[in-house]
mmCIF file of C-alpha atoms in Angstrom:
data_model
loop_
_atom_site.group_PDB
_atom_site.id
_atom_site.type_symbol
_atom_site.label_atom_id
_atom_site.label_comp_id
_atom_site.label_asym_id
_atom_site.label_seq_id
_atom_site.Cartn_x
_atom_site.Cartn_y
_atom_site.Cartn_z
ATOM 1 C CA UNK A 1 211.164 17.994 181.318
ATOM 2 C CA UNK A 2 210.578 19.226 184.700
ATOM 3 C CA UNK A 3 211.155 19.237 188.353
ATOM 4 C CA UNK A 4 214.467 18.421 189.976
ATOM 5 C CA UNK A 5 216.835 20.289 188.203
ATOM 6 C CA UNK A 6 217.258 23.937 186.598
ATOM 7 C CA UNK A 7 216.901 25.231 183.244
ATOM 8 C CA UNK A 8 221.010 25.084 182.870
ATOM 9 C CA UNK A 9 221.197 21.762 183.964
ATOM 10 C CA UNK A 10 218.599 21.193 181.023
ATOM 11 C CA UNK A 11 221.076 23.094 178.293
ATOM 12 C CA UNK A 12 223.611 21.320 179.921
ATOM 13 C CA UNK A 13 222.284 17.540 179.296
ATOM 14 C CA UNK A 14 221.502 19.126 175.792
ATOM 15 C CA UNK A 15 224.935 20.654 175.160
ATOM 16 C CA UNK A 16 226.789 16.951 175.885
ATOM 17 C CA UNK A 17 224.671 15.138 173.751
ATOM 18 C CA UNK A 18 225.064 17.053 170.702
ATOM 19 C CA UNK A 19 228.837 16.778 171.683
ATOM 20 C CA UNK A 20 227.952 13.051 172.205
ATOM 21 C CA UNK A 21 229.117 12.309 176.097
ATOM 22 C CA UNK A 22 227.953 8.701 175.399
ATOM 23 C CA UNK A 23 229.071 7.844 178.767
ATOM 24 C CA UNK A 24 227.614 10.371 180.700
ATOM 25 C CA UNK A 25 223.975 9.696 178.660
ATOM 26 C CA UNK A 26 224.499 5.980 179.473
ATOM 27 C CA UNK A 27 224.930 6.736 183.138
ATOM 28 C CA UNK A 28 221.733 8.710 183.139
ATOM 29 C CA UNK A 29 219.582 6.202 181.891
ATOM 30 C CA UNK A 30 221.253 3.793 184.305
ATOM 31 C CA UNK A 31 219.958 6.319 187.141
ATOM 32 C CA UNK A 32 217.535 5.980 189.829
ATOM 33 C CA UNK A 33 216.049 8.659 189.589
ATOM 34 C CA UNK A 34 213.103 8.311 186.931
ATOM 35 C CA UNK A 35 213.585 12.034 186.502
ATOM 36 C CA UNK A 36 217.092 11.605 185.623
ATOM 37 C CA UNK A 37 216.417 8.844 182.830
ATOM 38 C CA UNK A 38 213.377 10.733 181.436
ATOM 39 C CA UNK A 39 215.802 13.407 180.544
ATOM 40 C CA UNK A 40 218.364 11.032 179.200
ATOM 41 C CA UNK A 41 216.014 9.775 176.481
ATOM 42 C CA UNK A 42 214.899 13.118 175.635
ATOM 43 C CA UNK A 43 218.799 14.155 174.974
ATOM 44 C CA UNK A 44 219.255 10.919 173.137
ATOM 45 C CA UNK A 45 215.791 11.652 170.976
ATOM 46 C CA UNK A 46 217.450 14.897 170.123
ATOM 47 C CA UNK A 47 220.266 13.757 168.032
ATOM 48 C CA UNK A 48 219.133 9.804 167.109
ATOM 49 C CA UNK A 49 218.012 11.354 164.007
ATOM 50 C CA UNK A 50 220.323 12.842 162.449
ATOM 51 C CA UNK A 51 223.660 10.589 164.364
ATOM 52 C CA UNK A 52 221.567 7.276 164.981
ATOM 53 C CA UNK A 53 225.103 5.069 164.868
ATOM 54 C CA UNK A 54 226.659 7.141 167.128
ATOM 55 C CA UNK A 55 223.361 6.277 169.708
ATOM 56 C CA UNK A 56 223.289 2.463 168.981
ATOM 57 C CA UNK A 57 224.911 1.818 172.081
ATOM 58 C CA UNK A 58 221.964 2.747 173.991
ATOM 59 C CA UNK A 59 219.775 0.493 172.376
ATOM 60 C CA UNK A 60 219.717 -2.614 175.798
ATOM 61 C CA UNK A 61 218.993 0.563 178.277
ATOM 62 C CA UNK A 62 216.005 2.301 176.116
ATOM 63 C CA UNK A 63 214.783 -1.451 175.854
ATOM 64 C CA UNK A 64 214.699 -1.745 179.431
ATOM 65 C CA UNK A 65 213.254 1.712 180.454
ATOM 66 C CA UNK A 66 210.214 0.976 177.896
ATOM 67 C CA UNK A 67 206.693 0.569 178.957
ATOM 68 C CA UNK A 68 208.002 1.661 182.592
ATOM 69 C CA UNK A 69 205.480 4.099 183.994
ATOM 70 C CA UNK A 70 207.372 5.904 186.322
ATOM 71 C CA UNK A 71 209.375 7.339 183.487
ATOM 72 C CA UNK A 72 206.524 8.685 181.405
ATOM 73 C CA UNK A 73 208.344 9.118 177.991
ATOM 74 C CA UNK A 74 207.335 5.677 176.396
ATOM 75 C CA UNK A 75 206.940 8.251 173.443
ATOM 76 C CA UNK A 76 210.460 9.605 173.168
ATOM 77 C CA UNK A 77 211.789 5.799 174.265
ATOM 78 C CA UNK A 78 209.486 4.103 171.126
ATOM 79 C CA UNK A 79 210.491 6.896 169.041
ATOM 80 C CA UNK A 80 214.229 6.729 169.519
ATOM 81 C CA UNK A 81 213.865 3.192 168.863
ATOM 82 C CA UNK A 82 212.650 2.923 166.070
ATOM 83 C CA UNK A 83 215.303 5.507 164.477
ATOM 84 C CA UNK A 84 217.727 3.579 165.470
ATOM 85 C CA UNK A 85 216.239 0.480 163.932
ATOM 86 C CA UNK A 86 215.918 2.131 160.596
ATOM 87 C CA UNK A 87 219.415 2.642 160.499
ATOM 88 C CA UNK A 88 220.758 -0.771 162.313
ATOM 89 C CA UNK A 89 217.803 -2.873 162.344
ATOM 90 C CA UNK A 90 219.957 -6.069 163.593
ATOM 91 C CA UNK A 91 220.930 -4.161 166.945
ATOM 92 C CA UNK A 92 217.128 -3.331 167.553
ATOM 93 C CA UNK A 93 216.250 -6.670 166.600
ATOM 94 C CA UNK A 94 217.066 -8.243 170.262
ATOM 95 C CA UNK A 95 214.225 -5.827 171.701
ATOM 96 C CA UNK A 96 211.729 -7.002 169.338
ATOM 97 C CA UNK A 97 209.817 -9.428 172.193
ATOM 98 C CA UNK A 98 210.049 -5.552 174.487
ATOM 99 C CA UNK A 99 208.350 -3.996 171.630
ATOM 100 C CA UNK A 100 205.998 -6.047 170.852
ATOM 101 C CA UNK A 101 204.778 -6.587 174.700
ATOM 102 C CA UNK A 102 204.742 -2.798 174.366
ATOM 103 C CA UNK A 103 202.725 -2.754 171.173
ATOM 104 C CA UNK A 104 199.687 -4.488 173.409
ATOM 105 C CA UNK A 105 200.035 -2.784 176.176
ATOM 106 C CA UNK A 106 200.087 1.066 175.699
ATOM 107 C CA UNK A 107 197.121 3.175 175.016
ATOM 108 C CA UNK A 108 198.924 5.416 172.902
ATOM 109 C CA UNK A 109 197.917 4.967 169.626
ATOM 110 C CA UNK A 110 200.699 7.327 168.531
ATOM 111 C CA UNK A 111 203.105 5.205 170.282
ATOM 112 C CA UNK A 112 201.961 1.896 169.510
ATOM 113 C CA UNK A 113 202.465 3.261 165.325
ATOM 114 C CA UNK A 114 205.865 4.393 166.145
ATOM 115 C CA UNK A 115 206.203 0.807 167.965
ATOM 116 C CA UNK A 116 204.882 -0.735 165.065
ATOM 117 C CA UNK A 117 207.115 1.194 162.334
ATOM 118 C CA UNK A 118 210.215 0.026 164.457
ATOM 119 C CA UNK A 119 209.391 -3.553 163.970
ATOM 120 C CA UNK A 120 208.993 -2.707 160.213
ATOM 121 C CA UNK A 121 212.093 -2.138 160.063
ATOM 122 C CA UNK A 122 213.607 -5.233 161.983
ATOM 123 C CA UNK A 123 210.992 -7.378 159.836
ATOM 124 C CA UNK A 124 212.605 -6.116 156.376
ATOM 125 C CA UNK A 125 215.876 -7.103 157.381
ATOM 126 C CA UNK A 126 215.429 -9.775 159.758
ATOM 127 C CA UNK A 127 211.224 -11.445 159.764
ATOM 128 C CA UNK A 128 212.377 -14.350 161.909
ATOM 129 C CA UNK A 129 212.370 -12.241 164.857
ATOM 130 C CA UNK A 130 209.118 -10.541 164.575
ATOM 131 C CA UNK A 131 207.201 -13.587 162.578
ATOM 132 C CA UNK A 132 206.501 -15.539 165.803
ATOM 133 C CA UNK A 133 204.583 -12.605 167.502
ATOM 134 C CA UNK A 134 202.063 -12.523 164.520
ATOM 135 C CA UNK A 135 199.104 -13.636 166.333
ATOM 136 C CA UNK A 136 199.675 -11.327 168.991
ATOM 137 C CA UNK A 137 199.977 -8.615 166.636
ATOM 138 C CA UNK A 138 197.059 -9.331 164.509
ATOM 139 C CA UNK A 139 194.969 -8.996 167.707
ATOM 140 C CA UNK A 140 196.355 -5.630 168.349
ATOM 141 C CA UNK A 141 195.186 -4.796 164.651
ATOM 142 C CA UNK A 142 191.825 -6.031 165.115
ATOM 143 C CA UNK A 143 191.126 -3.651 168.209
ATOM 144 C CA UNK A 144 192.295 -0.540 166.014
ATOM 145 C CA UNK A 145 193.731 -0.334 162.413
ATOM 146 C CA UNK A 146 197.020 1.066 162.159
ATOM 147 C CA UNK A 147 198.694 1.775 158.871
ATOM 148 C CA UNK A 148 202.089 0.513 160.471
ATOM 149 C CA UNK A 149 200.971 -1.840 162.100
ATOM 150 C CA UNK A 150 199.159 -3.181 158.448
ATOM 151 C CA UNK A 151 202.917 -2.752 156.868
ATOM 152 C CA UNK A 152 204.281 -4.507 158.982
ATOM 153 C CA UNK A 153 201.369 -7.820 157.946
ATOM 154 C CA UNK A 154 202.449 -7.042 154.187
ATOM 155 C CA UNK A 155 206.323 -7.416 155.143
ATOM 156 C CA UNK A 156 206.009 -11.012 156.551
ATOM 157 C CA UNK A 157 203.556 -12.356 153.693
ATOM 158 C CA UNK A 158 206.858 -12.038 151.367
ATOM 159 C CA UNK A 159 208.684 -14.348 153.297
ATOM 160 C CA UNK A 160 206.532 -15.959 155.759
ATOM 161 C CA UNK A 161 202.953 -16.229 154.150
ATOM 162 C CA UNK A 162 202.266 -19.347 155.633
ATOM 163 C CA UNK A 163 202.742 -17.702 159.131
ATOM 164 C CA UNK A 164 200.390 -14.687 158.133
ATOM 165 C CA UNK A 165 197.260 -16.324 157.385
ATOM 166 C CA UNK A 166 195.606 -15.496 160.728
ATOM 167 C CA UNK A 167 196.109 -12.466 159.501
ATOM 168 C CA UNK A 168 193.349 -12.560 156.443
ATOM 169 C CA UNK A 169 190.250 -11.416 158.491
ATOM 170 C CA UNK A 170 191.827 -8.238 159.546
ATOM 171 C CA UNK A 171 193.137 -7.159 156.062
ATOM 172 C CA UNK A 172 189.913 -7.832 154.614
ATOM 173 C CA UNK A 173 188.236 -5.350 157.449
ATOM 174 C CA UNK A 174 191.206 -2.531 156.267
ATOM 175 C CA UNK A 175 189.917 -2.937 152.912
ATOM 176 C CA UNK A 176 186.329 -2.908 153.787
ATOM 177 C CA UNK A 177 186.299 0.143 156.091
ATOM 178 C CA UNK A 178 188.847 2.330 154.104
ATOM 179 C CA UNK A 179 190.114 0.697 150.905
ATOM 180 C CA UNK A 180 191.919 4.394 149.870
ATOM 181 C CA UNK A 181 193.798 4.161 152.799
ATOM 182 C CA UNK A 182 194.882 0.859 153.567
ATOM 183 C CA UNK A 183 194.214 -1.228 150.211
ATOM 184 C CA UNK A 184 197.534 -0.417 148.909
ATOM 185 C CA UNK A 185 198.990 -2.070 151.589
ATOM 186 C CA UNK A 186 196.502 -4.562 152.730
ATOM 187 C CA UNK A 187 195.145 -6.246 149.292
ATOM 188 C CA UNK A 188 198.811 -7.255 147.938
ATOM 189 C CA UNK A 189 199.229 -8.726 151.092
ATOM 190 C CA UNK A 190 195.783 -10.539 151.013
ATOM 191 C CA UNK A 191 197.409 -11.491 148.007
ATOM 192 C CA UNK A 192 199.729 -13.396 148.973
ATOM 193 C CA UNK A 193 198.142 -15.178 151.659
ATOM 194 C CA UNK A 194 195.741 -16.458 149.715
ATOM 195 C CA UNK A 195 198.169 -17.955 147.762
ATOM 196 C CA UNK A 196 199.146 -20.168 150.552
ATOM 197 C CA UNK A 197 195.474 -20.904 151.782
ATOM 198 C CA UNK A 198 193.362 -20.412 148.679
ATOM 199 C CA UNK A 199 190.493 -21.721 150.632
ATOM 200 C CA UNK A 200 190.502 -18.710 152.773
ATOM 201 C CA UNK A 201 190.089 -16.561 149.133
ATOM 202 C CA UNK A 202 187.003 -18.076 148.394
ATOM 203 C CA UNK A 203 185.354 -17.568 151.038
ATOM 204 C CA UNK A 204 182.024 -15.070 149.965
ATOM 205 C CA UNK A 205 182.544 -12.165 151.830
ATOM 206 C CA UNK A 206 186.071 -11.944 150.718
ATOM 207 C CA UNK A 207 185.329 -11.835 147.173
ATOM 208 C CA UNK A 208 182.578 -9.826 147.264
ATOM 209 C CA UNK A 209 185.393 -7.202 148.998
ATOM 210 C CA UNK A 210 188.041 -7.721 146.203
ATOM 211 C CA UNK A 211 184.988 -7.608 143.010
ATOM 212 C CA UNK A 212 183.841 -3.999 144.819
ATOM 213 C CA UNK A 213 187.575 -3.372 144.620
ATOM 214 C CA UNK A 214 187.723 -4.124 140.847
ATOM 215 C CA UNK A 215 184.976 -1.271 140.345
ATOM 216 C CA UNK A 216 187.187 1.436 142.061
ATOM 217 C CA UNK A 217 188.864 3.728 139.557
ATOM 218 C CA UNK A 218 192.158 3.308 140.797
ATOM 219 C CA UNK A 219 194.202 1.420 138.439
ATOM 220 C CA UNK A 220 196.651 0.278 141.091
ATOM 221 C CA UNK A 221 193.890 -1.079 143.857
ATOM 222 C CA UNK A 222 192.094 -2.238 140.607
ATOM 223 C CA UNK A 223 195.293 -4.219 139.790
ATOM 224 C CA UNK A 224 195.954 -5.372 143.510
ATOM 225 C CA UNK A 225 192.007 -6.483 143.433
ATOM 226 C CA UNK A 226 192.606 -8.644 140.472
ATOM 227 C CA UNK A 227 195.738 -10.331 141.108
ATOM 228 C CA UNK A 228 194.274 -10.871 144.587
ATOM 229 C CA UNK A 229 190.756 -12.751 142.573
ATOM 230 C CA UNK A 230 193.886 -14.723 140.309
ATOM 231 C CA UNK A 231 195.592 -15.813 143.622
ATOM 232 C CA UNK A 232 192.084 -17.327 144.292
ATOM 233 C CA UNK A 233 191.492 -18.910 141.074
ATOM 234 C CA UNK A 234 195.012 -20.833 140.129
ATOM 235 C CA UNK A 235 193.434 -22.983 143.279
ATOM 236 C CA UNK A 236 189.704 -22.162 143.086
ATOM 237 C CA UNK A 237 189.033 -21.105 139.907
ATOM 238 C CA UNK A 238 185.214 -21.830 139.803
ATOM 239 C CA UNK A 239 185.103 -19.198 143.253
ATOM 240 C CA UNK A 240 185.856 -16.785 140.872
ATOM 241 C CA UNK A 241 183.392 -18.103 137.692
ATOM 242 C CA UNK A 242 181.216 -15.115 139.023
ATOM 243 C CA UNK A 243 183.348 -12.305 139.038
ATOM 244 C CA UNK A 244 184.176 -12.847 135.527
ATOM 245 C CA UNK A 245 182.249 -10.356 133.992
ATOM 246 C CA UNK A 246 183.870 -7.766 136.446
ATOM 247 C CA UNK A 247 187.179 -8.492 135.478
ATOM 248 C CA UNK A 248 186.363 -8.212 131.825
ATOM 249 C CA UNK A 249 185.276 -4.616 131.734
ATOM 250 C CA UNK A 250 188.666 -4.250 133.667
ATOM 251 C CA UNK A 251 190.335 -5.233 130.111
ATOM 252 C CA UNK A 252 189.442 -1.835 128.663
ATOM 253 C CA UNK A 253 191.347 -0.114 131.445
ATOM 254 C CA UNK A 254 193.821 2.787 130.062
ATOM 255 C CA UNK A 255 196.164 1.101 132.399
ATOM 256 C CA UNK A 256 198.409 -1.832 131.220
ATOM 257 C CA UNK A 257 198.704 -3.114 135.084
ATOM 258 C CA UNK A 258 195.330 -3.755 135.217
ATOM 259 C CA UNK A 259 194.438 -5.514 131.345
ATOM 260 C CA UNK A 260 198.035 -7.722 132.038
ATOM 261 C CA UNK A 261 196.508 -9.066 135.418
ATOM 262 C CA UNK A 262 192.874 -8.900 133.754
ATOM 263 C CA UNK A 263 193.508 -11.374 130.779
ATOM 264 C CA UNK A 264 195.771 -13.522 133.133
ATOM 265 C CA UNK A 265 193.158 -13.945 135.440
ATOM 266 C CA UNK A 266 190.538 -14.813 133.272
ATOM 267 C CA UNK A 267 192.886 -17.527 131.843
ATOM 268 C CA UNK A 268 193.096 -18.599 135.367
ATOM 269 C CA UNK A 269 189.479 -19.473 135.705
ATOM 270 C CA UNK A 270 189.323 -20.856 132.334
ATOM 271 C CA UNK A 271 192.554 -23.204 133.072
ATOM 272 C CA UNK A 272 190.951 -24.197 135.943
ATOM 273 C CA UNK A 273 187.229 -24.618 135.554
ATOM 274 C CA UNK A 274 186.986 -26.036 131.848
ATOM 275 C CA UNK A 275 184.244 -23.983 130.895
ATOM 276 C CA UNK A 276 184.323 -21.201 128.854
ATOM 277 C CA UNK A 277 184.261 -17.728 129.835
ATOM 278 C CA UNK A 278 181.678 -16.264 127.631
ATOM 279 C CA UNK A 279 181.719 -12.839 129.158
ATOM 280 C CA UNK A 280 185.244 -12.168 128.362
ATOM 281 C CA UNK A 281 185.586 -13.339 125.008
ATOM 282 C CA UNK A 282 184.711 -10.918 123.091
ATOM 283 C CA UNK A 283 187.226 -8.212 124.698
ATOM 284 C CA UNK A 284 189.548 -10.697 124.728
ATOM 285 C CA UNK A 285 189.830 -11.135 121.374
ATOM 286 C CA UNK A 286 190.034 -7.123 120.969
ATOM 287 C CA UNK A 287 192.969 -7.617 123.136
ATOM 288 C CA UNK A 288 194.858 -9.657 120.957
ATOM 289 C CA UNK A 289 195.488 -6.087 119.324
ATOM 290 C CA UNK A 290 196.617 -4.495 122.785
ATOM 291 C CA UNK A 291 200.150 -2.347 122.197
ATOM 292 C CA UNK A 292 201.038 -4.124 125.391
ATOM 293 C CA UNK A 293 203.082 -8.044 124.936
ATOM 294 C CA UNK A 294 202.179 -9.126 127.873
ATOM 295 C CA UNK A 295 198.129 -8.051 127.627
ATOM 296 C CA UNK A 296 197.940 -9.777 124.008
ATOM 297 C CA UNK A 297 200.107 -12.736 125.625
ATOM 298 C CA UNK A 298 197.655 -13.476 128.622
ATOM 299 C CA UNK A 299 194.846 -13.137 126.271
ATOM 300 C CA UNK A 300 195.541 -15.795 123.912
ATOM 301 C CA UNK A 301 196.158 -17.946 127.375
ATOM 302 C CA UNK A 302 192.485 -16.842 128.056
ATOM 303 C CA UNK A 303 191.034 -17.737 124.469
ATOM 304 C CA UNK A 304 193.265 -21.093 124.444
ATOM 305 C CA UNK A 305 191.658 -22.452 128.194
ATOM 306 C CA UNK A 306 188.186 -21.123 126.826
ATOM 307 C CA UNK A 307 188.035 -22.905 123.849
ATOM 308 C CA UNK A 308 187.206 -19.870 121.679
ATOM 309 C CA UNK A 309 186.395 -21.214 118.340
ATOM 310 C CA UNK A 310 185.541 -17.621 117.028
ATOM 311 C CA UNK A 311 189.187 -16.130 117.559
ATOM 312 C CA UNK A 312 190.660 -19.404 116.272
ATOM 313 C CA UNK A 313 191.524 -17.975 112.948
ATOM 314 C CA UNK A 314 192.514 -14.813 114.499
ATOM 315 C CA UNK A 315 195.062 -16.282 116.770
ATOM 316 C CA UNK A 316 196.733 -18.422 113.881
ATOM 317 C CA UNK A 317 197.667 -15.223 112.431
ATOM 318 C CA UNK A 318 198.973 -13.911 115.441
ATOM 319 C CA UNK A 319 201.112 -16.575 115.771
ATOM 320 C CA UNK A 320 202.505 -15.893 112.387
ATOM 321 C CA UNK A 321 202.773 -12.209 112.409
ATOM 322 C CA UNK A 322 203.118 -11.144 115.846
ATOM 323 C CA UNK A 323 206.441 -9.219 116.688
ATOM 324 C CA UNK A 324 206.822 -10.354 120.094
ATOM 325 C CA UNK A 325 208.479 -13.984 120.289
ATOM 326 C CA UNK A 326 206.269 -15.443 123.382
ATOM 327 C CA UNK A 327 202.889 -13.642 121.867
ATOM 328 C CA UNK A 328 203.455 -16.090 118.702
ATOM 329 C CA UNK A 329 204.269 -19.114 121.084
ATOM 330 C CA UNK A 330 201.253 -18.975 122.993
ATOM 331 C CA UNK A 331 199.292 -17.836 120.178
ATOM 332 C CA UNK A 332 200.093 -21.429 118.192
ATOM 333 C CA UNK A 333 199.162 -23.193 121.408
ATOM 334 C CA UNK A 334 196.004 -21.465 121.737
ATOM 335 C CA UNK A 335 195.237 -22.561 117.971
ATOM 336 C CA UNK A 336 196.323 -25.916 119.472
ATOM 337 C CA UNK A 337 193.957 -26.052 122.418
ATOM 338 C CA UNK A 338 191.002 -24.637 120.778
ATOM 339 C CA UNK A 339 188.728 -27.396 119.544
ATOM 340 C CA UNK A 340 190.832 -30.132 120.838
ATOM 341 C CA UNK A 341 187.985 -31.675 123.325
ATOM 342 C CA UNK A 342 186.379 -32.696 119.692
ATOM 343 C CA UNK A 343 189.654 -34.774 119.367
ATOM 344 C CA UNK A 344 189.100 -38.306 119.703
ATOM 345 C CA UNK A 345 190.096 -39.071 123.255
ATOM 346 C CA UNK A 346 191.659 -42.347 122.547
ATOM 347 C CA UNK A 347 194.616 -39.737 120.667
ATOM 348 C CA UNK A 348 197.916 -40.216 122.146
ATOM 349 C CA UNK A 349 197.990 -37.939 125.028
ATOM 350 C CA UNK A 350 201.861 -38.057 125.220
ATOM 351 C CA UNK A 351 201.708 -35.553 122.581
ATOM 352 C CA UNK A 352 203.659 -32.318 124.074
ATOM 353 C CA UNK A 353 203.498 -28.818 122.894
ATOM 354 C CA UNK A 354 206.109 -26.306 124.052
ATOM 355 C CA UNK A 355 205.093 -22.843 123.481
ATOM 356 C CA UNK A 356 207.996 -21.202 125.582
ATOM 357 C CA UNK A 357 206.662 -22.867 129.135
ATOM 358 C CA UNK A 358 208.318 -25.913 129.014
ATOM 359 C CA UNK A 359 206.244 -29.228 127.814
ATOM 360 C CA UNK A 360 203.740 -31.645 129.062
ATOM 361 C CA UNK A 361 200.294 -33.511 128.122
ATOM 362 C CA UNK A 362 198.415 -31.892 125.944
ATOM 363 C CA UNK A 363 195.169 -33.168 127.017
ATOM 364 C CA UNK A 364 196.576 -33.121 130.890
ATOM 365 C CA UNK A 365 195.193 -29.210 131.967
ATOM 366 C CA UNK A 366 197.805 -29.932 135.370
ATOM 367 C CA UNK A 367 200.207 -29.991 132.862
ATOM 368 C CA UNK A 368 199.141 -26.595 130.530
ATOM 369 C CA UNK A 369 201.529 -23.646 130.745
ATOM 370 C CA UNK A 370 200.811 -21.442 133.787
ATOM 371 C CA UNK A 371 199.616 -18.035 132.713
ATOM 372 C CA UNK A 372 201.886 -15.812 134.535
ATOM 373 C CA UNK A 373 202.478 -12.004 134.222
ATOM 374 C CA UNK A 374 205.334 -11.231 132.464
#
């Protein structure tokens, strides 16, 4: 602060807003004088922090001073902002359109990630008024990657995938440029888009990103990777026929995350594509041993879609002996499903089977149990 007015003037302005002379920092950023408002915000940036209700009311007047050049504190205004919007993100919410304008405007990048962690925060609570400026957003991202600003992508995809998708390309380039940075963020959000537009999943480049992914040795981006290639293959399961192999050495992972979403993934394909998956079987069938329910579960899914004739007998006594409930459920419809293309297809297919997923078809694979994690 500078210029104008003396160094007690300055201790002043300080001294009344940690007492809190809300009107008196309201009239100053009501001023004329740019000088006058600049020091405002600073006095309202020193307590927001620690007393952010007490400094709601200020919220319409910061929202008006921001992106004003003749201030010159778009950093303090952003930044008290988006305090206040982590503690009351419905009164910041009105300013999201303000933010957002500010977002592609400044060339701060310091400010625009403040900008962007303030609309985290209204998006948590309230993605209805931030989900419209997506596009806008996205093309912010694609100029410069921005942690926050990549956040804020994986907030809507829980509630608004559909909305997101134009989002894809730009997560994929986070996880392609610096997959230890942004891929925890970035791939559960891919995700979930592709969820809603499986199409956009398949696409090569994509999956050649998420099978790299698979390789890393971090079991949580190794996890993300897979559930992102399962995503793909509940619509497009023969996209992911090649990345099979990949995923398989990913079943003798130390970490349960990653066999779970492993063996439910390769059931994916399998459910999907009717073919077997060779490459799996065999440490599929050691996973019928895994200490983990949900790993042995998933697996005798993946033997069941795959037709395994040579775990057959191994699966029948799972479903006898198994201590887990749903393991011995989908163990007996495994037994069920393998060998049953060599049943005569004139067989009534009415025939249900309910192995803990509810019933249908037997011979309808629309109407096989889902393999879903646990």
């Amino acid at each position: 602060m500078s210029g104008g007015r003396d160094g007690s003037d300055q201790r002043e302005m300080s001294a009344r807003a940690d007492g809190l002379e809300l009107p008196s920092i309201l009239a100053r950023l009501d001023a004329d004088d740019p000088e006058t408002q600049r020091e405002a915000v600073m006095a309202v940036r020193e307590v927001v922090d620690e007393r952010p209700s007490a400094c709601t009311p200020t919220v319409p007047k910061l929202r008006a001073l921001l992106g004003r050049s003749e201030i010159d504190c778009d950093e303090g205004i952003v930044a008290c902002l988006a305090a206040l919007a982590a503690d009351s993100p419905t009164d910041v919410a009105p300013s999201t359109d303000e933010i957002v304008s500010f977002v592609e405007s400044t060339s701060s990048s310091r400010a625009r990630t403040t900008a962007f962690r303030c609309l985290v925060s209204i998006a948590t609570h309230q993605p209805g008024a931030v989900v419209d400026h997506v596009d806008s957003l996205v093309d912010v991202l694609e100029e410069g990657l921005d942690e926050w600003g990549l956040s804020l992508v994986s907030t809507l995809t829980r509630t608004h995938p559909q909305a997101v998708t134009s989002a894809v390309p730009v997560l994929v380039t986070a996880l392609e440029s610096d997959p230890e940075r942004y891929g925890s963020t970035a791939c559960p959000a891919l995700g979930r888009l592709v969820r809603v537009e499986p199409e956009a999943g398949a696409d090569d480049e994509i999956l050649e990103v998420l099978v790299s992914l698979v390789r890393t040795g971090d079991p949580p981006l190794r996890a993300d990777a897979i559930d992102c290639l399962g995503g793909v293959a509940a619509h497009e399961p023969t996209a992911v026929d090649a990345a099979v192999p990949t995923i398989a050495r990913a079943l003798e992972s130390d970490a349960v995350e990653v066999r779970v979403v492993a063996a439910r993934t390769i059931a994916r394909v399998a459910a999907g594509s009717g073919t077997t998956v060779d490459p799996a079987e065999e440490r599929l069938r050691e996973r019928l041993a895994d200490e983990e329910p949900a790993v042995r579960r998933n697996a005798c899914l993946a033997l069941g879609y795959s037709d395994a004739l040579e775990a057959r007998d191994r699966l029948e006594t799972l479903s006898r002996t198994d201590p887990n409930v749903t393991v011995r459920n989908c163990a007996s419809w495994a037994v069920g499903e393998i060998g049953a293309s060599e049943i005569d297809s004139d067989r009534d297919c009415n025939t249900y089977l309910d192995c803990g997923f509810g019933s249908g078809p037997r011979f309808d694979p629309q109407c096989r149990p889902e393999p879903e994690l646990e």
